Amino acid sequence: MDASSDAIAHDLLAWYDVHARALPWRARPGEQPPDPYRVWLSEVMLQQTTVAAVKDYFAEFTRRWPTIEALAAAADEDVMAAWAGLGYYARARNLLACAREVALRGGRFPEAENDLRTLPGLGPYTAAAISAIAFGQRAVVVDANVERVIARLFALDEPLPGGRAVIRARADAVTPKARCGDFAQAMMDLGATVCTSRSPRCLVCPISAFCRARSEGEPECFPVKPPKKARPARRGRAFWIEREDHVWLVRRLGTSMLGGMRALPDDGWSARADGSGSRPLAGPWTVGGRVNHIFTHFSLELNLAVYLGQDWASLNPGDGEWWPLDRLDEAGLPTLFAKAARLALAKAGD
């Protein structure tokens, strides 16, 4: 590290010692590193999700499964139900796969970044974050907040995603050998609370003296992002089939969107195509309403159909289950289908 890099790390860590966010998965600055299990769990939950959204889920997971061994022994359906509403459900499947792999290895996470990347679901960022935060190893940790701080600090104008290689190299240059975990979290906190996407608070930034974007007067122009692509719009149907205070739920295929989750039957919509319109029963059906939902890569207009007949015997017991309506909140429906269920229940109450 050169003198300016040393100064950046020094000033940022001094700021972090005073202003670090108090988060349930963290150790305070200068304390012993936190439990690797809690670091890993929080990092997986925080992928593309806000801190505010994660806190309650983290508390519930660590209450039910306080150790990696406990999570590894959990039933798939229990974990998927507990994850419901957090989104990006492939993370929950990877969470279980990783927990079970670590349990097979004696319940200990490896410390080195490269070794961590051999575990299911751990990409470059997550492996670096665990290595630095939980084990104090020197690793270059770059999430969206860090990306923004570094791009502004050095006024890096190569558009994303191509500019990420340069951003990582610059982050490497300012990452110190000591207190790597605290430094990584300090960068995250700076991006989350001071160097924000809009209206950055440059006057209170501890490293503003080194920031080229601020000196040029246009910090909000960094990082440079490519034009947004139009999000495809898809259409599909979901089906509410009720019998004697129970509703028919299916388990989505593990390889599909929302895989492994309980859900209402649907007509096979996907990110690539509209649904077929095919129904699980001949009828009669009535219109139940419409739900709009935004996924990362597409939007979905889901029309709800409600079954009014009594030909339930034609449903194959191996394809689903009758779930009691008074325990529907325990089914762990993904947000999309939870919206549709609320719509159906509201219609029934009219």
Short mmCIF file of C-alpha atoms in Angstrom, two decimals:
data_model
loop_
_atom_site.label_atom_id
_atom_site.label_comp_id
_atom_site.label_asym_id
_atom_site.label_seq_id
_atom_site.Cartn_x
_atom_site.Cartn_y
_atom_site.Cartn_z
CA MET A 1 0.00 0.00 0.00
CA ASP A 2 1.19 3.52 -0.76
CA ALA A 3 0.88 6.45 1.63
CA SER A 4 -2.56 7.53 0.41
CA SER A 5 -3.87 3.96 0.64
CA ASP A 6 -2.56 3.72 4.20
CA ALA A 7 -4.25 7.02 5.03
CA ILE A 8 -7.58 5.92 3.51
CA ALA A 9 -7.58 2.70 5.55
CA HIS A 10 -6.51 4.52 8.72
CA ASP A 11 -9.17 7.26 8.46
CA LEU A 12 -11.92 4.84 7.48
CA LEU A 13 -11.20 2.47 10.37
CA ALA A 14 -11.10 5.37 12.82
CA TRP A 15 -14.53 6.44 11.58
CA TYR A 16 -15.82 2.86 11.82
CA ASP A 17 -14.67 2.54 15.42
CA VAL A 18 -17.15 5.28 16.29
CA HIS A 19 -19.92 4.87 13.72
CA ALA A 20 -20.17 1.12 13.06
CA ARG A 21 -23.74 -0.08 12.64
CA ALA A 22 -24.96 -2.42 15.39
CA LEU A 23 -26.14 -5.52 13.54
CA PRO A 24 -27.11 -8.86 15.11
CA TRP A 25 -24.55 -10.86 13.14
CA ARG A 26 -21.63 -8.55 13.84
CA ALA A 27 -18.92 -8.19 16.44
CA ARG A 28 -18.16 -4.65 17.53
CA PRO A 29 -14.93 -3.07 16.25
CA GLY A 30 -11.89 -4.50 17.98
CA GLU A 31 -13.76 -7.50 19.44
CA GLN A 32 -13.10 -11.15 18.65
CA PRO A 33 -14.38 -12.16 15.18
CA PRO A 34 -18.03 -13.29 15.18
CA ASP A 35 -19.27 -16.87 14.79
CA PRO A 36 -18.58 -17.94 11.16
CA TYR A 37 -22.02 -19.56 11.02
CA ARG A 38 -23.72 -16.22 11.75
CA VAL A 39 -21.49 -14.37 9.29
CA TRP A 40 -22.22 -16.89 6.54
CA LEU A 41 -25.96 -16.94 7.23
CA SER A 42 -26.21 -13.15 7.21
CA GLU A 43 -24.19 -12.80 4.02
CA VAL A 44 -26.38 -15.31 2.17
CA MET A 45 -29.53 -13.56 3.38
CA LEU A 46 -28.18 -10.12 2.47
CA GLN A 47 -27.57 -11.01 -1.18
CA GLN A 48 -29.82 -8.60 -3.11
CA THR A 49 -31.83 -7.94 0.08
CA THR A 50 -31.78 -5.02 2.51
CA VAL A 51 -30.52 -5.12 6.08
CA ALA A 52 -33.95 -4.08 7.35
CA ALA A 53 -35.62 -7.00 5.57
CA VAL A 54 -33.04 -9.52 6.80
CA LYS A 55 -33.00 -8.77 10.54
CA ASP A 56 -36.21 -10.62 11.46
CA TYR A 57 -35.37 -13.60 9.26
CA PHE A 58 -31.91 -13.83 10.77
CA ALA A 59 -33.35 -13.76 14.28
CA GLU A 60 -35.84 -16.52 13.47
CA PHE A 61 -33.28 -18.75 11.72
CA THR A 62 -30.77 -18.49 14.54
CA ARG A 63 -33.51 -19.14 17.10
CA ARG A 64 -34.68 -22.30 15.32
CA TRP A 65 -31.27 -23.45 14.07
CA PRO A 66 -28.59 -21.91 16.32
CA THR A 67 -25.70 -23.91 14.81
CA ILE A 68 -24.61 -25.13 11.41
CA GLU A 69 -25.29 -28.71 12.53
CA ALA A 70 -28.87 -27.85 13.51
CA LEU A 71 -29.52 -26.22 10.14
CA ALA A 72 -27.95 -29.15 8.30
CA ALA A 73 -30.37 -31.52 10.06
CA ALA A 74 -33.46 -29.41 9.28
CA ALA A 75 -36.13 -30.64 6.89
CA ASP A 76 -36.03 -28.97 3.48
CA GLU A 77 -39.67 -27.89 3.67
CA ASP A 78 -39.15 -26.25 7.07
CA VAL A 79 -36.23 -24.16 5.83
CA MET A 80 -38.00 -23.20 2.60
CA ALA A 81 -41.08 -22.16 4.57
CA ALA A 82 -38.97 -20.10 6.98
CA TRP A 83 -37.33 -18.40 3.98
CA ALA A 84 -40.68 -17.46 2.38
CA GLY A 85 -40.93 -13.75 1.63
CA LEU A 86 -37.17 -13.18 1.59
CA GLY A 87 -36.99 -13.82 -2.16
CA TYR A 88 -34.36 -15.35 -4.45
CA TYR A 89 -35.26 -18.83 -3.26
CA ALA A 90 -32.27 -20.55 -4.84
CA ARG A 91 -30.35 -19.06 -1.92
CA ALA A 92 -32.35 -21.19 0.51
CA ARG A 93 -31.58 -24.37 -1.43
CA ASN A 94 -27.89 -23.45 -1.54
CA LEU A 95 -28.04 -22.61 2.17
CA LEU A 96 -29.10 -26.16 3.01
CA ALA A 97 -26.59 -27.72 0.61
CA CYS A 98 -23.77 -25.67 2.14
CA ALA A 99 -24.83 -26.40 5.73
CA ARG A 100 -24.86 -30.11 5.03
CA GLU A 101 -21.46 -29.99 3.35
CA VAL A 102 -19.94 -28.08 6.29
CA ALA A 103 -21.52 -30.54 8.71
CA LEU A 104 -19.91 -33.41 6.80
CA ARG A 105 -16.57 -31.61 7.20
CA GLY A 106 -16.93 -31.60 10.97
CA GLY A 107 -19.00 -28.44 11.36
CA ARG A 108 -16.15 -26.01 10.68
CA PHE A 109 -15.95 -23.53 7.83
CA PRO A 110 -12.59 -23.31 6.07
CA GLU A 111 -10.80 -20.02 6.69
CA ALA A 112 -9.16 -19.35 3.31
CA GLU A 113 -11.14 -17.61 0.59
CA ASN A 114 -10.30 -20.22 -2.07
CA ASP A 115 -11.33 -23.08 0.22
CA LEU A 116 -14.61 -21.35 1.07
CA ARG A 117 -15.42 -21.14 -2.64
CA THR A 118 -15.54 -24.94 -2.82
CA LEU A 119 -18.73 -24.86 -0.72
CA PRO A 120 -22.15 -24.82 -2.45
CA GLY A 121 -23.51 -21.37 -3.18
CA LEU A 122 -20.42 -19.40 -2.14
CA GLY A 123 -19.28 -17.06 -4.88
CA PRO A 124 -16.32 -14.66 -4.85
CA TYR A 125 -17.99 -11.98 -2.72
CA THR A 126 -19.45 -14.28 -0.06
CA ALA A 127 -16.25 -16.28 0.29
CA ALA A 128 -14.19 -13.11 0.64
CA ALA A 129 -16.60 -11.64 3.19
CA ILE A 130 -16.58 -14.75 5.40
CA SER A 131 -12.81 -15.09 5.19
CA ALA A 132 -12.23 -11.45 6.18
CA ILE A 133 -15.02 -10.91 8.71
CA ALA A 134 -15.12 -14.29 10.44
CA PHE A 135 -11.44 -15.25 10.25
CA GLY A 136 -9.53 -11.98 9.85
CA GLN A 137 -7.91 -13.13 6.61
CA ARG A 138 -6.91 -10.50 4.07
CA ALA A 139 -9.54 -10.67 1.34
CA VAL A 140 -10.91 -8.10 -1.08
CA VAL A 141 -14.61 -7.72 -0.28
CA VAL A 142 -16.63 -5.87 -2.93
CA ASP A 143 -20.40 -5.62 -2.67
CA ALA A 144 -22.60 -2.94 -4.27
CA ASN A 145 -21.83 -0.45 -1.49
CA VAL A 146 -18.07 -0.98 -1.75
CA GLU A 147 -18.32 -0.81 -5.53
CA ARG A 148 -19.90 2.62 -5.29
CA VAL A 149 -17.36 3.93 -2.76
CA ILE A 150 -14.37 2.78 -4.81
CA ALA A 151 -15.79 4.04 -8.12
CA ARG A 152 -16.24 7.49 -6.57
CA LEU A 153 -13.00 7.50 -4.64
CA PHE A 154 -11.04 7.05 -7.87
CA ALA A 155 -13.61 8.52 -10.33
CA LEU A 156 -13.63 5.28 -12.32
CA ASP A 157 -15.67 5.96 -15.44
CA GLU A 158 -15.66 2.57 -17.17
CA PRO A 159 -19.32 1.47 -17.24
CA LEU A 160 -20.48 -1.56 -15.31
CA PRO A 161 -20.30 -4.49 -15.51
CA GLY A 162 -17.01 -4.20 -17.43
CA GLY A 163 -15.62 -1.73 -14.90
CA ARG A 164 -15.82 -4.22 -12.03
CA ALA A 165 -12.33 -5.60 -12.69
CA VAL A 166 -10.79 -2.13 -12.26
CA ILE A 167 -12.93 -1.47 -9.18
CA ARG A 168 -11.75 -4.71 -7.59
CA ALA A 169 -8.12 -3.89 -8.35
CA ARG A 170 -8.51 -0.47 -6.71
CA ALA A 171 -10.25 -2.03 -3.71
CA ASP A 172 -7.36 -4.47 -3.40
CA ALA A 173 -4.92 -1.53 -3.37
CA VAL A 174 -6.59 0.12 -0.35
CA THR A 175 -7.36 -3.04 1.66
CA PRO A 176 -4.99 -3.25 4.65
CA LYS A 177 -3.33 -6.38 5.98
CA ALA A 178 -4.64 -5.81 9.52
CA ARG A 179 -8.29 -5.53 10.60
CA CYS A 180 -9.48 -6.76 7.21
CA GLY A 181 -12.90 -7.72 8.53
CA ASP A 182 -13.44 -4.34 10.14
CA PHE A 183 -12.22 -2.60 6.98
CA ALA A 184 -14.65 -4.56 4.79
CA GLN A 185 -17.55 -3.72 7.09
CA ALA A 186 -16.43 -0.09 7.32
CA MET A 187 -16.58 0.18 3.53
CA MET A 188 -20.05 -1.39 3.53
CA ASP A 189 -21.27 0.98 6.25
CA LEU A 190 -19.82 3.99 4.48
CA GLY A 191 -21.66 3.08 1.29
CA ALA A 192 -24.89 2.32 3.13
CA THR A 193 -25.02 5.43 5.33
CA VAL A 194 -22.78 8.16 3.84
CA CYS A 195 -21.71 7.43 0.26
CA THR A 196 -25.27 6.62 -0.78
CA SER A 197 -26.58 6.23 -4.33
CA ARG A 198 -28.43 9.53 -4.13
CA SER A 199 -27.46 12.65 -2.21
CA PRO A 200 -24.17 11.35 -0.77
CA ARG A 201 -23.20 13.05 2.49
CA CYS A 202 -19.74 14.14 1.40
CA LEU A 203 -19.36 16.70 4.21
CA VAL A 204 -19.29 13.94 6.85
CA CYS A 205 -17.34 11.36 4.82
CA PRO A 206 -14.11 10.38 6.60
CA ILE A 207 -12.23 9.88 3.33
CA SER A 208 -13.66 12.77 1.29
CA ALA A 209 -10.23 14.40 1.13
CA PHE A 210 -9.08 11.51 -1.08
CA CYS A 211 -12.21 11.35 -3.26
CA ARG A 212 -11.72 12.35 -6.89
CA ALA A 213 -15.45 12.26 -7.67
CA ARG A 214 -16.09 14.82 -4.94
CA SER A 215 -13.26 17.04 -6.15
CA GLU A 216 -14.79 16.91 -9.64
CA GLY A 217 -18.16 17.86 -8.17
CA GLU A 218 -20.16 14.91 -9.54
CA PRO A 219 -20.05 11.97 -7.12
CA GLU A 220 -23.54 10.78 -8.10
CA CYS A 221 -22.29 10.09 -11.63
CA PHE A 222 -20.30 7.12 -10.31
CA PRO A 223 -20.33 4.22 -10.78
CA VAL A 224 -21.28 4.52 -14.42
CA LYS A 225 -24.11 2.11 -15.21
CA PRO A 226 -25.28 0.87 -18.60
CA PRO A 227 -28.79 1.75 -19.81
CA LYS A 228 -31.44 -0.45 -18.27
CA LYS A 229 -32.88 -3.14 -20.49
CA ALA A 230 -36.63 -3.36 -20.86
CA ARG A 231 -38.07 -5.98 -18.50
CA PRO A 232 -40.18 -8.59 -20.35
CA ALA A 233 -43.83 -8.83 -19.28
CA ARG A 234 -45.27 -12.33 -18.79
CA ARG A 235 -48.77 -13.56 -18.09
CA GLY A 236 -49.97 -16.64 -16.28
CA ARG A 237 -52.71 -18.16 -14.16
CA ALA A 238 -52.88 -19.48 -10.62
CA PHE A 239 -55.67 -21.68 -9.32
CA TRP A 240 -57.41 -21.59 -5.94
CA ILE A 241 -59.04 -24.95 -5.18
CA GLU A 242 -60.82 -25.03 -1.82
CA ARG A 243 -62.44 -27.92 0.02
CA GLU A 244 -63.84 -27.99 3.55
CA ASP A 245 -61.64 -25.16 4.88
CA HIS A 246 -58.55 -26.49 3.09
CA VAL A 247 -56.78 -25.29 -0.06
CA TRP A 248 -54.87 -27.42 -2.56
CA LEU A 249 -51.15 -26.60 -2.57
CA VAL A 250 -48.42 -28.07 -4.73
CA ARG A 251 -44.66 -28.26 -4.28
CA ARG A 252 -42.79 -26.48 -7.08
CA LEU A 253 -40.03 -28.40 -8.83
CA GLY A 254 -36.60 -27.80 -7.37
CA THR A 255 -35.23 -26.76 -10.77
CA SER A 256 -37.97 -24.19 -11.46
CA MET A 257 -38.43 -20.65 -10.24
CA LEU A 258 -39.37 -20.70 -6.55
CA GLY A 259 -38.28 -24.33 -6.59
CA GLY A 260 -39.03 -26.41 -3.52
CA MET A 261 -41.66 -23.96 -2.24
CA ARG A 262 -45.30 -24.70 -1.57
CA ALA A 263 -47.52 -22.74 -3.96
CA LEU A 264 -50.89 -22.59 -5.65
CA PRO A 265 -51.10 -24.65 -8.86
CA ASP A 266 -50.37 -22.57 -11.97
CA ASP A 267 -50.22 -22.94 -15.74
CA GLY A 268 -46.45 -23.16 -16.20
CA TRP A 269 -45.50 -19.51 -16.71
CA SER A 270 -41.78 -18.75 -16.56
CA ALA A 271 -39.29 -15.96 -17.14
CA ARG A 272 -39.13 -17.03 -20.78
CA ALA A 273 -42.77 -17.61 -21.66
CA ASP A 274 -46.39 -16.97 -20.74
CA GLY A 275 -48.42 -19.70 -19.09
CA SER A 276 -50.32 -22.21 -21.19
CA GLY A 277 -53.72 -21.39 -19.70
CA SER A 278 -54.32 -25.07 -18.92
CA ARG A 279 -56.33 -25.82 -15.77
CA PRO A 280 -55.85 -28.59 -13.20
CA LEU A 281 -59.60 -29.35 -13.16
CA ALA A 282 -62.30 -29.06 -15.82
CA GLY A 283 -64.38 -26.50 -13.93
CA PRO A 284 -66.50 -24.60 -13.17
CA TRP A 285 -64.19 -21.66 -12.43
CA THR A 286 -64.76 -18.03 -11.54
CA VAL A 287 -62.49 -15.01 -11.80
CA GLY A 288 -60.62 -14.39 -8.57
CA GLY A 289 -58.72 -11.26 -9.53
CA ARG A 290 -55.23 -10.35 -10.68
CA VAL A 291 -51.83 -10.08 -9.01
CA ASN A 292 -48.88 -8.15 -10.44
CA HIS A 293 -45.40 -9.07 -9.31
CA ILE A 294 -41.91 -7.91 -10.29
CA PHE A 295 -39.11 -10.45 -10.51
CA THR A 296 -35.50 -9.51 -11.22
CA HIS A 297 -35.66 -10.21 -14.95
CA PHE A 298 -39.36 -9.97 -15.79
CA SER A 299 -42.74 -8.79 -14.59
CA LEU A 300 -45.70 -11.13 -14.18
CA GLU A 301 -49.43 -10.56 -14.45
CA LEU A 302 -50.99 -13.50 -12.64
CA ASN A 303 -54.72 -14.05 -13.07
CA LEU A 304 -56.36 -16.00 -10.28
CA ALA A 305 -59.08 -18.55 -11.01
CA VAL A 306 -61.23 -19.97 -8.20
CA TYR A 307 -62.71 -23.48 -8.43
CA LEU A 308 -66.39 -23.73 -7.58
CA GLY A 309 -66.99 -27.41 -8.29
CA GLN A 310 -66.60 -30.51 -6.16
CA ASP A 311 -64.70 -32.90 -8.44
CA TRP A 312 -61.71 -32.98 -6.09
CA ALA A 313 -61.19 -36.73 -6.48
CA SER A 314 -59.51 -36.14 -9.84
CA LEU A 315 -56.60 -34.41 -8.09
CA ASN A 316 -53.66 -36.77 -7.72
CA PRO A 317 -52.66 -37.00 -4.01
CA GLY A 318 -49.01 -37.32 -5.06
CA ASP A 319 -49.11 -33.94 -6.81
CA GLY A 320 -50.06 -31.79 -3.82
CA GLU A 321 -51.65 -31.58 -0.40
CA TRP A 322 -54.73 -30.14 1.28
CA TRP A 323 -53.58 -27.35 3.56
CA PRO A 324 -55.82 -25.98 6.34
CA LEU A 325 -56.84 -22.39 5.71
CA ASP A 326 -56.40 -21.43 9.35
CA ARG A 327 -52.71 -22.40 9.09
CA LEU A 328 -52.02 -20.93 5.67
CA ASP A 329 -49.43 -18.54 7.09
CA GLU A 330 -47.38 -21.61 8.09
CA ALA A 331 -47.22 -22.94 4.52
CA GLY A 332 -44.36 -20.60 3.62
CA LEU A 333 -45.90 -19.41 0.35
CA PRO A 334 -43.61 -17.22 -1.77
CA THR A 335 -44.70 -13.58 -1.89
CA LEU A 336 -46.37 -13.95 -5.30
CA PHE A 337 -48.62 -16.79 -4.16
CA ALA A 338 -49.22 -15.23 -0.76
CA LYS A 339 -50.64 -12.21 -2.62
CA ALA A 340 -52.87 -14.49 -4.68
CA ALA A 341 -54.04 -16.33 -1.54
CA ARG A 342 -54.97 -13.06 0.17
CA LEU A 343 -56.93 -12.11 -2.91
CA ALA A 344 -58.84 -15.40 -2.92
CA LEU A 345 -59.61 -15.19 0.81
CA ALA A 346 -60.80 -11.58 0.45
CA LYS A 347 -63.10 -12.60 -2.39
CA ALA A 348 -64.52 -15.46 -0.29
CA GLY A 349 -65.23 -13.01 2.52
CA ASP A 350 -67.13 -10.57 0.28
#
